Tab-separated table of C-alpha atoms and ligand atoms in Angstrom:
chain	number	residue	atom	x	y	z
A	1	MET	CA	-24.383	-74.344	-11.671
A	2	ARG	CA	-25.668	-74.391	-8.074
A	3	ASN	CA	-22.877	-72.063	-7.104
A	4	PHE	CA	-24.050	-69.595	-9.897
A	5	LEU	CA	-27.418	-69.791	-8.656
A	6	ILE	CA	-26.424	-68.999	-5.208
A	7	ILE	CA	-24.395	-65.890	-6.381
A	8	LEU	CA	-27.323	-64.864	-8.597
A	9	SER	CA	-29.719	-64.582	-5.906
A	10	LEU	CA	-27.206	-62.784	-3.705
A	11	ILE	CA	-26.766	-60.110	-6.124
A	12	VAL	CA	-30.779	-59.898	-6.759
A	13	ALA	CA	-31.232	-59.350	-3.158
A	14	GLY	CA	-28.545	-56.815	-2.831
A	15	ILE	CA	-29.924	-54.667	-5.635
A	16	SER	CA	-33.351	-55.225	-4.193
A	17	SER	CA	-32.754	-54.096	-0.742
A	18	ALA	CA	-30.248	-51.194	-2.234
A	19	VAL	CA	-33.317	-49.820	-4.159
A	20	MET	CA	-35.705	-50.360	-1.070
A	21	ILE	CA	-33.229	-48.280	1.333
A	22	GLY	CA	-31.318	-46.290	-0.944
A	23	PHE	CA	-27.835	-46.319	-2.477
A	24	ASP	CA	-25.245	-45.032	0.178
A	25	VAL	CA	-23.014	-43.832	-2.528
A	26	GLU	CA	-26.106	-41.248	-3.780
A	27	GLU	CA	-26.595	-40.433	-0.114
A	28	ILE	CA	-23.162	-39.189	0.262
A	29	GLY	CA	-23.069	-37.431	-3.175
A	30	SER	CA	-26.260	-35.346	-2.504
A	31	ASP	CA	-24.944	-34.498	1.180
A	32	ASN	CA	-22.291	-31.978	1.085
A	33	THR	CA	-21.695	-32.116	4.797
A	34	TYR	CA	-19.793	-35.238	4.448
A	35	TYR	CA	-17.237	-33.075	2.589
A	36	ASP	CA	-15.035	-30.388	3.528
A	37	ASP	CA	-14.098	-29.123	0.206
A	38	GLU	CA	-11.352	-26.730	1.188
A	39	GLN	CA	-9.742	-29.470	3.638
A	40	GLU	CA	-9.885	-32.101	1.104
A	41	GLY	CA	-8.949	-29.838	-1.924
A	42	LEU	CA	-11.771	-31.325	-3.878
A	43	ASP	CA	-12.994	-27.667	-5.078
A	44	GLU	CA	-12.094	-27.168	-8.645
A	45	GLN	CA	-9.032	-24.650	-8.931
A	46	ILE	CA	-10.228	-21.207	-9.856
A	47	THR	CA	-8.003	-18.864	-11.672
A	48	ILE	CA	-8.544	-15.045	-11.861
A	49	ARG	CA	-6.914	-13.302	-14.692
A	50	PHE	CA	-6.187	-9.699	-13.643
A	51	SER	CA	-4.891	-7.423	-16.358
A	52	HIS	CA	-3.711	-3.871	-15.800
A	53	VAL	CA	-1.528	-1.432	-17.409
A	54	ALA	CA	0.945	-0.261	-14.589
A	55	ALA	CA	4.277	-1.603	-13.443
A	56	GLU	CA	4.470	-4.052	-10.702
A	57	ASN	CA	6.473	-1.598	-8.629
A	58	THR	CA	3.689	1.154	-8.399
A	59	PRO	CA	0.628	1.215	-5.874
A	60	LYS	CA	-1.645	-0.532	-8.168
A	61	GLY	CA	0.908	-3.223	-9.123
A	62	ARG	CA	1.713	-4.075	-5.348
A	63	THR	CA	-1.786	-3.770	-4.073
A	64	ALA	CA	-2.701	-6.208	-6.853
A	65	SER	CA	-0.048	-8.747	-5.722
A	66	LYS	CA	-1.269	-8.084	-1.926
A	67	PHE	CA	-4.744	-9.074	-2.863
A	68	ALA	CA	-3.464	-12.093	-4.930
A	69	ALA	CA	-1.573	-13.487	-1.849
A	70	LEU	CA	-4.321	-12.734	0.603
A	71	LEU	CA	-6.869	-14.511	-1.478
A	72	GLU	CA	-4.686	-17.349	-2.319
A	73	ASP	CA	-4.450	-17.771	1.644
A	74	LYS	CA	-7.831	-17.367	2.702
A	75	THR	CA	-8.695	-20.160	0.200
A	76	ASN	CA	-6.159	-22.628	1.050
A	77	GLY	CA	-4.728	-22.294	-2.457
A	78	ASN	CA	-7.988	-22.843	-4.276
A	79	VAL	CA	-8.269	-19.345	-5.901
A	80	LYS	CA	-5.131	-17.989	-7.778
A	81	VAL	CA	-4.992	-14.774	-9.055
A	82	GLN	CA	-2.749	-14.442	-12.125
A	83	ILE	CA	-1.633	-10.976	-12.581
A	84	TYR	CA	-0.623	-9.442	-16.071
A	85	PRO	CA	0.955	-6.060	-15.429
A	86	ASN	CA	2.202	-3.420	-17.991
A	87	ALA	CA	-0.554	-4.242	-20.372
A	88	LEU	CA	0.881	-7.680	-21.165
A	89	LEU	CA	-2.685	-8.987	-22.180
A	90	TYR	CA	-4.838	-5.964	-22.474
A	91	ASN	CA	-4.191	-2.067	-22.869
A	92	ASP	CA	-6.355	0.387	-21.379
A	93	ALA	CA	-8.133	0.741	-24.815
A	94	ASN	CA	-9.274	-2.810	-24.751
A	95	GLU	CA	-9.163	-3.928	-21.303
A	96	TRP	CA	-12.843	-2.816	-20.651
A	97	GLU	CA	-14.141	-4.948	-23.576
A	98	ALA	CA	-11.912	-7.924	-22.438
A	99	LEU	CA	-13.438	-7.798	-18.984
A	100	GLN	CA	-17.159	-7.533	-20.373
A	101	ASN	CA	-16.301	-10.478	-22.519
A	102	GLY	CA	-15.032	-12.496	-20.002
A	103	ASN	CA	-11.495	-12.641	-21.703
A	104	VAL	CA	-10.112	-11.542	-18.278
A	105	GLU	CA	-11.890	-11.752	-14.696
A	106	MET	CA	-10.441	-8.472	-13.363
A	107	ILE	CA	-9.127	-4.967	-14.435
A	108	ALA	CA	-8.229	-1.913	-12.228
A	109	PRO	CA	-8.720	1.212	-14.637
A	110	ALA	CA	-8.071	4.733	-13.701
A	111	THR	CA	-11.420	6.534	-12.787
A	112	ALA	CA	-11.084	8.766	-15.547
A	113	LYS	CA	-11.061	5.779	-17.756
A	114	ILE	CA	-14.129	4.204	-16.157
A	115	SER	CA	-15.785	7.758	-16.646
A	116	GLU	CA	-16.016	7.006	-20.459
A	117	HIS	CA	-18.361	4.256	-19.826
A	118	TYR	CA	-19.899	5.664	-16.716
A	119	PRO	CA	-19.748	9.647	-16.785
A	120	VAL	CA	-20.742	10.165	-13.114
A	121	TRP	CA	-17.057	8.701	-12.321
A	122	GLN	CA	-15.604	11.701	-13.742
A	123	ILE	CA	-16.026	13.389	-10.235
A	124	LEU	CA	-12.887	11.667	-8.628
A	125	ASP	CA	-10.781	13.739	-11.542
A	126	LEU	CA	-11.969	17.057	-10.762
A	127	PRO	CA	-8.985	19.422	-10.591
A	128	PHE	CA	-7.810	20.340	-6.938
A	129	ALA	CA	-10.841	18.483	-5.436
A	130	PHE	CA	-8.816	17.025	-2.765
A	131	PRO	CA	-6.466	19.099	-0.810
A	132	ASN	CA	-5.013	16.092	1.097
A	133	TYR	CA	-4.950	12.604	1.395
A	134	GLN	CA	-7.659	12.581	4.026
A	135	ALA	CA	-9.950	14.140	1.495
A	136	VAL	CA	-9.113	11.495	-0.837
A	137	GLU	CA	-10.141	8.748	1.576
A	138	GLU	CA	-13.353	10.371	2.608
A	139	ALA	CA	-14.429	10.440	-1.064
A	140	TYR	CA	-13.346	6.811	-1.735
A	141	GLU	CA	-14.533	5.207	1.224
A	142	GLY	CA	-17.552	7.247	1.827
A	143	GLU	CA	-20.746	8.142	0.144
A	144	ILE	CA	-19.174	9.115	-3.105
A	145	GLY	CA	-17.369	5.781	-3.440
A	146	GLU	CA	-19.994	3.664	-2.549
A	147	ALA	CA	-22.443	5.513	-5.029
A	148	LEU	CA	-20.022	5.028	-7.856
A	149	LEU	CA	-19.348	1.363	-7.148
A	150	GLU	CA	-23.088	0.492	-6.655
A	151	GLY	CA	-23.639	2.394	-9.948
A	152	LEU	CA	-21.596	-0.221	-12.023
A	153	ASN	CA	-24.762	-1.974	-12.500
A	154	HIS	CA	-25.044	-3.154	-16.178
A	155	ALA	CA	-22.443	-3.969	-18.758
A	156	ASN	CA	-21.383	-7.044	-16.873
A	157	VAL	CA	-19.062	-5.386	-14.792
A	158	LYS	CA	-19.146	-5.704	-10.934
A	159	GLY	CA	-17.482	-3.079	-8.751
A	160	LEU	CA	-15.227	-4.313	-5.988
A	161	ASP	CA	-13.406	-1.367	-4.614
A	162	LEU	CA	-11.321	1.715	-5.149
A	163	TRP	CA	-7.597	1.696	-5.238
A	164	TYR	CA	-5.120	4.386	-4.138
A	165	ASN	CA	-2.168	5.718	-6.427
A	166	GLY	CA	-1.279	9.390	-5.694
A	167	TYR	CA	-1.263	13.046	-7.076
A	168	LYS	CA	-0.737	13.791	-10.612
A	169	GLN	CA	2.056	16.031	-11.599
A	170	MET	CA	2.726	17.667	-14.995
A	171	THR	CA	5.994	16.994	-17.223
A	172	ASN	CA	7.072	18.379	-20.581
A	173	GLN	CA	9.934	18.622	-22.773
A	174	GLU	CA	10.014	22.508	-23.424
A	175	TYR	CA	9.991	24.660	-20.337
A	176	ALA	CA	9.168	24.661	-16.682
A	177	ILE	CA	5.202	25.041	-16.346
A	178	ARG	CA	4.431	27.717	-13.707
A	179	THR	CA	1.049	29.344	-14.763
A	180	PRO	CA	-1.955	28.274	-16.409
A	181	ASP	CA	-0.756	30.476	-19.596
A	182	ASP	CA	2.232	28.203	-19.987
A	183	PHE	CA	0.109	25.206	-21.162
A	184	SER	CA	-1.144	27.146	-24.225
A	185	ARG	CA	1.776	26.314	-26.452
A	186	LEU	CA	2.385	22.553	-25.838
A	187	HIS	CA	0.756	19.365	-27.008
A	188	PHE	CA	-0.310	16.829	-24.181
A	189	ARG	CA	-1.112	13.213	-23.927
A	190	THR	CA	-4.080	12.293	-21.994
A	191	MET	CA	-6.309	9.607	-20.706
A	192	PRO	CA	-9.821	9.506	-21.944
A	193	GLY	CA	-12.543	10.992	-19.704
A	194	PRO	CA	-14.786	14.251	-19.969
A	195	VAL	CA	-13.134	16.016	-16.811
A	196	ILE	CA	-9.839	15.374	-18.343
A	197	GLN	CA	-10.529	16.696	-21.766
A	198	GLU	CA	-12.308	19.889	-20.060
A	199	GLN	CA	-9.418	20.437	-17.679
A	200	PHE	CA	-6.947	20.873	-20.794
A	201	ASN	CA	-9.592	22.805	-22.684
A	202	GLN	CA	-9.746	25.098	-19.957
A	203	LEU	CA	-5.894	25.544	-20.169
A	204	ASN	CA	-5.961	25.911	-23.886
A	205	THR	CA	-3.557	22.993	-24.274
A	206	SER	CA	-3.992	20.707	-27.541
A	207	THR	CA	-4.209	17.164	-26.450
A	208	SER	CA	-4.146	13.320	-27.971
A	209	LYS	CA	-5.819	10.533	-25.995
A	210	LEU	CA	-3.286	8.018	-25.901
A	211	SER	CA	-2.919	4.480	-24.110
A	212	PHE	CA	-0.663	4.644	-21.171
A	213	ASN	CA	1.610	1.909	-22.653
A	214	LYS	CA	2.009	4.147	-25.918
A	215	THR	CA	2.895	7.241	-24.143
A	216	TYR	CA	6.601	6.648	-23.740
A	217	GLN	CA	7.016	6.040	-27.470
A	218	ASN	CA	5.078	9.355	-28.124
A	219	LEU	CA	7.255	11.375	-26.016
A	220	GLU	CA	10.254	9.863	-27.616
A	221	VAL	CA	9.253	11.125	-31.170
A	222	SER	CA	7.960	14.262	-29.827
A	223	PHE	CA	4.436	13.615	-30.968
A	224	VAL	CA	3.521	15.040	-27.667
A	225	ASP	CA	5.496	17.582	-25.647
A	226	GLY	CA	4.196	16.561	-22.176
A	227	GLN	CA	1.788	14.393	-20.057
A	228	GLU	CA	0.370	14.341	-16.463
A	229	ASN	CA	0.976	11.451	-14.093
A	230	THR	CA	1.854	10.003	-10.567
A	231	LEU	CA	5.431	10.006	-9.822
A	232	SER	CA	5.344	6.250	-9.455
A	233	ASN	CA	4.137	5.999	-13.113
A	234	ILE	CA	6.376	8.530	-14.466
A	235	ASN	CA	9.678	6.835	-13.046
A	236	THR	CA	8.523	3.256	-13.683
A	237	LYS	CA	7.668	4.213	-17.227
A	238	LYS	CA	10.883	6.382	-17.545
A	239	PHE	CA	9.235	9.259	-18.950
A	240	TYR	CA	12.043	11.270	-17.548
A	241	GLU	CA	14.091	10.128	-20.385
A	242	HIS	CA	12.337	12.246	-22.985
A	243	GLN	CA	10.886	15.164	-20.442
A	244	LYS	CA	13.019	17.677	-19.035
A	245	TYR	CA	10.692	19.738	-16.608
A	246	LEU	CA	8.446	18.277	-13.776
A	247	THR	CA	6.216	20.604	-12.112
A	248	ILE	CA	4.935	19.524	-8.660
A	249	SER	CA	1.275	20.582	-9.107
A	250	ASN	CA	-0.814	17.843	-7.071
A	251	HIS	CA	-3.630	19.110	-9.275
A	252	GLY	CA	-5.548	16.043	-9.601
A	253	TYR	CA	-5.821	12.523	-8.082
A	254	LEU	CA	-5.229	9.294	-9.876
A	255	GLY	CA	-6.995	6.320	-8.338
A	256	TYR	CA	-8.658	3.184	-9.776
A	257	GLY	CA	-12.005	1.235	-9.699
A	258	VAL	CA	-11.317	-2.562	-9.061
A	259	LEU	CA	-13.778	-4.524	-11.404
A	260	MET	CA	-14.820	-8.111	-11.858
A	261	ASN	CA	-16.699	-9.840	-14.579
A	262	GLN	CA	-20.252	-10.075	-13.305
A	263	ASP	CA	-20.940	-13.417	-14.681
A	264	PHE	CA	-17.814	-14.788	-13.325
A	265	TRP	CA	-18.751	-13.401	-9.900
A	266	ASP	CA	-22.271	-14.731	-9.916
A	267	GLY	CA	-20.932	-18.416	-10.881
A	268	LEU	CA	-18.578	-18.304	-7.690
A	269	SER	CA	-19.948	-19.960	-4.244
A	270	SER	CA	-20.829	-17.806	-1.690
A	271	SER	CA	-17.602	-18.995	0.268
A	272	VAL	CA	-15.528	-17.819	-2.452
A	273	GLN	CA	-17.356	-14.435	-2.779
A	274	GLU	CA	-16.667	-13.962	0.944
A	275	SER	CA	-13.216	-14.629	0.596
A	276	ILE	CA	-12.599	-12.276	-2.278
A	277	ASN	CA	-14.334	-9.540	-0.407
A	278	ALA	CA	-12.300	-10.309	2.760
A	279	ALA	CA	-9.056	-10.070	0.669
A	280	MET	CA	-10.169	-6.993	-1.424
A	281	LYS	CA	-10.925	-5.147	1.840
A	282	GLU	CA	-7.457	-6.026	3.381
A	283	ALA	CA	-5.703	-5.446	0.164
A	284	THR	CA	-7.266	-1.925	-0.054
A	285	GLU	CA	-6.420	-0.678	3.354
A	286	TRP	CA	-2.767	-2.174	2.586
A	287	GLY	CA	-2.709	0.103	-0.515
A	288	ARG	CA	-4.047	2.924	1.185
A	289	ARG	CA	-1.568	2.738	3.906
A	290	HIS	CA	1.483	2.316	1.289
A	291	ALA	CA	0.449	4.370	-1.670
A	292	ILE	CA	2.046	7.320	-0.339
A	293	GLU	CA	5.379	5.849	0.413
A	294	ILE	CA	5.504	4.066	-2.664
A	295	ASN	CA	5.320	7.281	-4.507
A	296	ASP	CA	7.844	8.719	-2.314
A	297	GLN	CA	10.074	6.298	-3.089
A	298	HIS	CA	9.790	6.988	-6.669
A	299	ALA	CA	10.089	10.845	-5.883
A	300	ARG	CA	13.510	10.104	-4.267
A	301	ALA	CA	14.482	8.111	-7.272
A	302	ILE	CA	13.338	10.940	-9.756
A	303	ARG	CA	15.162	13.518	-7.820
A	304	SER	CA	18.440	11.831	-7.996
A	305	ASN	CA	17.958	11.928	-11.776
A	306	GLN	CA	19.838	14.881	-12.541
A	307	SER	CA	18.149	15.273	-16.016
A	308	LEU	CA	14.800	16.514	-14.846
A	309	GLU	CA	14.363	19.834	-13.749
A	310	ILE	CA	11.820	19.841	-10.977
A	311	TYR	CA	9.774	23.013	-10.054
A	312	THR	CA	7.122	22.923	-7.116
A	313	LEU	CA	4.032	25.438	-7.829
A	314	SER	CA	3.884	28.213	-5.095
A	315	ALA	CA	0.738	28.701	-3.179
A	316	GLU	CA	-0.074	31.785	-5.392
A	317	GLU	CA	0.451	29.951	-8.783
A	318	ARG	CA	-1.667	27.105	-7.387
A	319	ALA	CA	-4.518	29.532	-6.902
A	320	GLN	CA	-4.272	30.670	-10.416
A	321	TRP	CA	-4.514	27.154	-11.536
A	322	GLU	CA	-7.549	26.480	-9.524
A	323	HIS	CA	-9.069	29.610	-10.678
A	324	ALA	CA	-8.271	28.842	-14.555
A	325	LEU	CA	-9.875	25.142	-13.841
A	326	HIS	CA	-13.039	26.237	-11.761
A	327	PRO	CA	-15.286	25.978	-14.862
A	328	VAL	CA	-14.511	22.407	-15.136
A	329	TYR	CA	-16.908	22.063	-12.042
A	330	ASP	CA	-19.704	23.791	-13.751
A	331	LYS	CA	-19.631	21.511	-16.878
A	332	ALA	CA	-19.172	18.291	-14.605
A	333	GLU	CA	-22.275	19.267	-12.650
A	334	GLN	CA	-24.477	18.860	-15.506
A	335	THR	CA	-23.469	15.029	-15.530
A	336	VAL	CA	-22.620	14.075	-12.183
A	337	GLY	CA	-25.607	15.870	-10.591
A	338	SER	CA	-25.886	18.044	-7.608
A	339	ASP	CA	-25.978	15.640	-4.917
A	340	LEU	CA	-22.503	14.064	-5.342
A	341	MET	CA	-21.109	17.609	-6.264
A	342	LYS	CA	-22.393	19.036	-3.281
A	343	GLU	CA	-20.612	15.990	-1.284
A	344	ILE	CA	-17.181	16.694	-2.963
A	345	LYS	CA	-17.460	20.391	-2.685
A	346	THR	CA	-18.121	19.824	1.056
A	347	ILE	CA	-15.050	17.504	1.294
A	348	LYS	CA	-13.049	19.964	-0.646
A	349	GLU	CA	-13.913	22.855	1.714
A	350	ARG	CA	-13.371	20.816	4.905
A	351	TYR	CA	-9.699	20.348	3.756
A	352	ALA	CA	-9.182	23.669	1.945
A	353	TYR	CA	-5.729	24.541	1.367
B	1	LMR	C1	-2.506	6.474	-17.142
B	1	LMR	O1	-3.096	6.105	-18.096
B	1	LMR	O2	-1.667	7.544	-17.231
B	1	LMR	C2	-2.658	5.837	-15.954
B	1	LMR	O3	-4.069	5.428	-15.966
B	1	LMR	C3	-2.001	4.334	-15.950
B	1	LMR	C4	-2.359	3.508	-14.531
B	1	LMR	O4	-3.184	2.865	-14.633
B	1	LMR	O5	-1.896	3.989	-13.390
């Protein structure tokens, strides 16, 4: 009994002094400087699901892998990016909604697809806007790109960056396309977006808006005669299996807006946000440096495929296309506004063909 009373009095004394001077455990828990989360791996593992529609061996697929590796490295493995290429999770018709609802954290749709939701984005799809790659870079990394990314300020979508693919070319099953008049007897698959639609309207072409990953089947059954795309997309999706003619026209540029779910972003610590920004910057630079070479590799693969007849527009034919497509600019200006339009025209003139 005596021992019991001694133990009891020690416990009571312990509790009272803890109440007076505070529990050490609480102190540690409330002071983050005791921890180094990254070193001790105490951060909860964060997974970013990144859905896109292109193949892995394309500029978008490879830039996404680069971004994933860089981010994992910068966060000591705390942030993992799970990439779902080839529309494995969502296709271009439902990826926007999936991002908004938080069913995925990242997508990277073609700029034309973003212009369905934010019409000002159509500026990047204007035909013959970029006479060379430097012009593309100036638009993507200058005032235009900045304005477009900052403009993504509602719909629970945060714009992270713009990624590169390459120039679009025309393929079809019927005959070699050389002049604007050649389009009027053809039916084309298109991406969504007002400028794309207007481009084909000016060429008097009938069109069907189809998901990227449905294009192959629709070419196969001849529902559409042709489509426009980069050489990396044409090769990786094997469009050449149902297309006889390829016209190298470089008439438009295909690139991407890299987007994140805004709520997800807001819930991240500032150090993770910084790592994402840093990984994104490096991955974008990598993509810019490698996109041309990746498309060139696919061009070589296509050229060694005997079944596709390749025709490159002459300077005179390209001028005819440009002239035929000029009205697309007037229509776009009504939505894009004169300031950005002036900017893109300045870039175009600076690098005129
Ligand atoms: C297309 O739909 O043709 C392209 O946007 C696919 C892609 O994402 O490269």
